[in-house]
Coordinates of N, CA and C in Angstrom, one line a residue:
M1 N 77.0 17.4 189.5 CA 77.7 18.5 188.8 C 78.6 18.0 187.7
F2 N 79.3 16.9 188.0 CA 80.3 16.4 187.0 C 79.5 15.8 185.8
G3 N 78.4 15.2 186.1 CA 77.6 14.7 185.0 C 77.0 15.8 184.1
D4 N 76.6 16.9 184.7 CA 76.2 18.1 184.0 C 77.3 18.6 183.1
M5 N 78.5 18.6 183.6 CA 79.7 19.1 182.9 C 80.0 18.2 181.7
M6 N 79.9 16.9 181.9 CA 80.1 15.9 180.8 C 79.0 16.1 179.7
G7 N 77.8 16.3 180.2 CA 76.7 16.5 179.2 C 76.9 17.8 178.4
M8 N 77.4 18.8 179.1 CA 77.6 20.1 178.3 C 78.8 19.9 177.3
M9 N 79.8 19.2 177.7 CA 80.9 18.9 176.8 C 80.4 18.1 175.6
G10 N 79.6 17.2 175.8 CA 79.0 16.4 174.7 C 78.2 17.3 173.8
K11 N 77.4 18.2 174.3 CA 76.6 19.1 173.5 C 77.5 20.1 172.7
L12 N 78.6 20.5 173.4 CA 79.5 21.4 172.7 C 80.2 20.7 171.5
K13 N 80.6 19.4 171.7 CA 81.1 18.6 170.6 C 80.1 18.4 169.4
E14 N 78.9 18.2 169.8 CA 77.8 18.0 168.8 C 77.6 19.3 168.1
A15 N 77.6 20.4 168.8 CA 77.4 21.7 168.2 C 78.6 22.0 167.2
R16 N 79.8 21.7 167.6 CA 80.9 21.9 166.7 C 80.8 21.1 165.4
A17 N 80.4 19.9 165.6 CA 80.2 19.0 164.4 C 79.1 19.5 163.5
K18 N 78.0 20.1 164.1 CA 76.9 20.7 163.2 C 77.4 21.9 162.5
V19 N 78.3 22.7 163.2 CA 78.8 23.9 162.6 C 79.7 23.5 161.4
E20 N 80.5 22.5 161.6 CA 81.4 22.1 160.5 C 80.6 21.5 159.3
A21 N 79.5 20.8 159.6 CA 78.7 20.2 158.6 C 78.0 21.4 157.8
T22 N 77.6 22.4 158.5 CA 77.0 23.6 157.9 C 77.9 24.3 157.0
K23 N 79.2 24.4 157.5 CA 80.2 25.1 156.6 C 80.4 24.3 155.3
K24 N 80.4 23.0 155.4 CA 80.6 22.2 154.2 C 79.4 22.4 153.3
R25 N 78.2 22.4 153.9 CA 77.0 22.6 153.1 C 77.0 23.9 152.4
L26 N 77.5 25.0 153.1 CA 77.5 26.3 152.5 C 78.4 26.4 151.3
D27 N 79.4 25.5 151.2 CA 80.2 25.4 150.1 C 79.5 25.0 148.8
T28 N 78.3 24.4 149.0 CA 77.5 24.0 147.9 C 76.4 24.9 147.5
V29 N 76.2 26.0 148.4 CA 75.2 26.9 148.1 C 75.7 28.1 147.3
S30 N 75.2 28.3 146.1 CA 75.7 29.3 145.2 C 74.8 30.5 145.2
L31 N 75.4 31.7 145.2 CA 74.7 32.9 145.1 C 75.1 33.7 143.9
Q32 N 74.2 34.2 143.1 CA 74.5 35.0 142.0 C 74.1 36.4 142.2
E33 N 75.0 37.3 141.8 CA 74.8 38.7 141.9 C 75.1 39.4 140.6
S34 N 74.2 40.3 140.2 CA 74.4 41.0 138.9 C 74.5 42.5 139.1
S35 N 75.2 43.2 138.2 CA 75.2 44.6 138.2 C 73.8 45.1 137.9
S36 N 73.5 46.3 138.2 CA 72.1 46.8 138.0 C 71.6 46.7 136.6
D37 N 72.5 46.7 135.6 CA 72.1 46.6 134.2 C 72.4 45.2 133.7
G38 N 72.9 44.3 134.5 CA 73.1 42.9 134.1 C 74.3 42.7 133.2
R39 N 75.2 43.7 133.1 CA 76.4 43.6 132.3 C 77.5 42.7 132.9
V40 N 77.4 42.6 134.3 CA 78.4 41.8 135.0 C 77.6 40.9 135.9
Q41 N 78.0 39.6 135.9 CA 77.3 38.7 136.9 C 78.5 37.9 137.5
V42 N 78.3 37.7 138.8 CA 79.3 36.9 139.6 C 78.5 35.8 140.4
T43 N 79.2 34.7 140.5 CA 78.6 33.6 141.3 C 79.6 33.2 142.3
L44 N 79.2 33.1 143.6 CA 80.1 32.6 144.6 C 79.3 31.8 145.6
T45 N 80.1 31.0 146.4 CA 79.4 30.2 147.4 C 79.1 31.0 148.6
A46 N 78.2 30.4 149.5 CA 77.9 31.1 150.7 C 79.1 31.2 151.6
N47 N 80.2 30.5 151.3 CA 81.4 30.6 152.1 C 82.3 31.6 151.4
R48 N 81.8 32.4 150.5 CA 82.5 33.5 149.9 C 83.7 33.1 149.0
K49 N 83.5 32.0 148.3 CA 84.5 31.5 147.3 C 83.9 31.9 145.9
L50 N 84.7 32.6 145.1 CA 84.3 33.1 143.8 C 84.3 31.9 142.9
K51 N 83.2 31.6 142.2 CA 83.1 30.5 141.3 C 83.1 30.9 139.8
E52 N 82.4 32.0 139.5 CA 82.3 32.4 138.1 C 82.1 33.9 137.9
I53 N 82.6 34.5 136.9 CA 82.4 35.9 136.5 C 82.0 35.9 135.0
R54 N 80.9 36.6 134.8 CA 80.4 36.8 133.4 C 80.4 38.3 133.1
I55 N 81.0 38.6 131.9 CA 81.2 40.0 131.6 C 80.6 40.2 130.2
D56 N 79.7 41.2 130.1 CA 79.2 41.6 128.8 C 80.4 42.1 127.9
E57 N 80.4 41.7 126.7 CA 81.5 42.1 125.8 C 81.7 43.6 125.6
S58 N 80.6 44.4 125.8 CA 80.7 45.8 125.6 C 81.6 46.5 126.7
L59 N 81.8 45.8 127.8 CA 82.7 46.4 128.8 C 84.1 46.1 128.6
L60 N 84.5 45.2 127.7 CA 85.9 44.9 127.5 C 86.7 46.0 126.8
S61 N 86.0 47.0 126.2 CA 86.8 48.1 125.6 C 87.1 49.2 126.6
D62 N 86.5 49.1 127.8 CA 86.8 50.2 128.8 C 87.2 49.6 130.1
P63 N 88.5 49.4 130.3 CA 89.0 48.7 131.5 C 88.6 49.4 132.8
E64 N 88.6 50.7 132.8 CA 88.2 51.4 134.1 C 86.7 51.1 134.4
Q65 N 85.9 51.2 133.4 CA 84.5 50.9 133.7 C 84.3 49.4 134.1
L66 N 85.0 48.5 133.5 CA 84.9 47.1 133.8 C 85.4 46.9 135.3
E67 N 86.4 47.6 135.7 CA 86.9 47.5 137.1 C 85.8 47.9 138.0
D68 N 85.2 49.1 137.7 CA 84.2 49.6 138.6 C 83.0 48.6 138.7
Y69 N 82.6 48.0 137.6 CA 81.5 47.0 137.6 C 81.9 45.8 138.4
L70 N 83.1 45.3 138.2 CA 83.5 44.1 139.0 C 83.6 44.4 140.5
I71 N 84.2 45.5 140.9 CA 84.3 45.8 142.3 C 82.9 45.9 142.9
L72 N 82.0 46.7 142.3 CA 80.7 46.8 142.9 C 79.9 45.5 143.0
T73 N 79.9 44.8 141.9 CA 79.2 43.5 141.9 C 79.8 42.5 142.8
I74 N 81.1 42.3 142.8 CA 81.7 41.3 143.7 C 81.5 41.7 145.2
N75 N 81.6 43.0 145.5 CA 81.3 43.4 146.9 C 79.9 43.2 147.3
Q76 N 78.9 43.4 146.4 CA 77.5 43.1 146.7 C 77.3 41.6 147.0
A77 N 78.0 40.8 146.1 CA 77.8 39.3 146.3 C 78.5 38.9 147.6
I78 N 79.6 39.4 147.9 CA 80.3 39.0 149.2 C 79.4 39.4 150.4
E79 N 78.8 40.6 150.3 CA 77.9 41.0 151.4 C 76.8 40.1 151.6
R80 N 76.1 39.7 150.5 CA 75.0 38.7 150.6 C 75.4 37.4 151.1
A81 N 76.6 36.9 150.6 CA 77.1 35.6 151.1 C 77.5 35.7 152.5
T82 N 78.0 36.8 153.0 CA 78.4 36.9 154.4 C 77.2 36.9 155.3
Q83 N 76.1 37.6 154.9 CA 74.9 37.6 155.7 C 74.3 36.2 155.8
L84 N 74.3 35.5 154.7 CA 73.7 34.1 154.7 C 74.6 33.2 155.5
N85 N 75.9 33.3 155.4 CA 76.8 32.5 156.1 C 76.7 32.7 157.6
E86 N 76.7 34.0 158.0 CA 76.6 34.3 159.4 C 75.3 33.9 160.1
S87 N 74.2 34.1 159.3 CA 72.9 33.7 159.9 C 72.8 32.2 160.0
E88 N 73.3 31.4 159.0 CA 73.2 30.0 159.1 C 74.1 29.4 160.2
L89 N 75.3 29.9 160.3 CA 76.2 29.4 161.4 C 75.7 29.8 162.8
A90 N 75.1 31.0 162.9 CA 74.6 31.4 164.2 C 73.4 30.6 164.6
A91 N 72.6 30.2 163.7 CA 71.4 29.4 164.0 C 71.9 28.0 164.5
V92 N 72.8 27.4 163.8 CA 73.3 26.1 164.1 C 74.0 26.1 165.5
A93 N 74.8 27.2 165.7 CA 75.6 27.3 166.9 C 74.6 27.4 168.1
K94 N 73.6 28.3 167.9 CA 72.6 28.5 169.0 C 71.9 27.3 169.3
E95 N 71.5 26.6 168.3 CA 70.7 25.3 168.5 C 71.4 24.3 169.3
G96 N 72.7 24.2 169.0 CA 73.5 23.1 169.7 C 74.2 23.5 171.0
M97 N 74.0 24.7 171.4 CA 74.7 25.1 172.7 C 73.9 24.6 173.9
P98 N 74.7 24.1 174.9 CA 74.0 23.8 176.1 C 73.4 25.0 176.8
N99 N 72.5 24.8 177.7 CA 71.8 25.9 178.4 C 72.7 26.4 179.5
I100 N 73.5 27.4 179.1 CA 74.4 28.0 180.1 C 73.9 29.4 180.4
P101 N 73.6 29.8 181.6 CA 73.0 31.1 181.9 C 73.9 32.2 181.4
G102 N 73.3 33.1 180.7 CA 74.0 34.3 180.2 C 74.4 34.1 178.7
M103 N 74.5 32.9 178.2 CA 75.0 32.6 176.9 C 74.0 33.1 175.8
D104 N 72.7 33.1 176.2 CA 71.6 33.5 175.2 C 71.9 34.9 174.6
S105 N 72.4 35.8 175.4 CA 72.6 37.1 174.9 C 73.7 37.2 173.8
L106 N 74.6 36.2 173.7 CA 75.6 36.2 172.7 C 75.1 35.9 171.3
F107 N 73.9 35.3 171.2 CA 73.4 34.9 169.9 C 72.2 35.7 169.5
K108 N 72.0 36.9 170.0 CA 70.8 37.7 169.6 C 71.2 38.6 168.5

């Protein structure tokens, strides 16, 4: 029993290390999202850190329209990054978890 507990603790440490490594890797994964007409483009990491915003000059004369474009495009990018982030971290966490009865249902 004690040996099993030590083995599980080792697997948990290993899983934690893999999750941290995945988080670091996701900092290097860039996602680009554009408005439907391409007038605004944003780039962010899979960890949801904004890296770049490109704005078509035609939007600079209308601040309200620019705000709408930015809000929509940034929110779309954040949603995509969140989905990627969560699926990557869930896969790594599930892979590294020790076989504990009932834990499978947490990662479905």
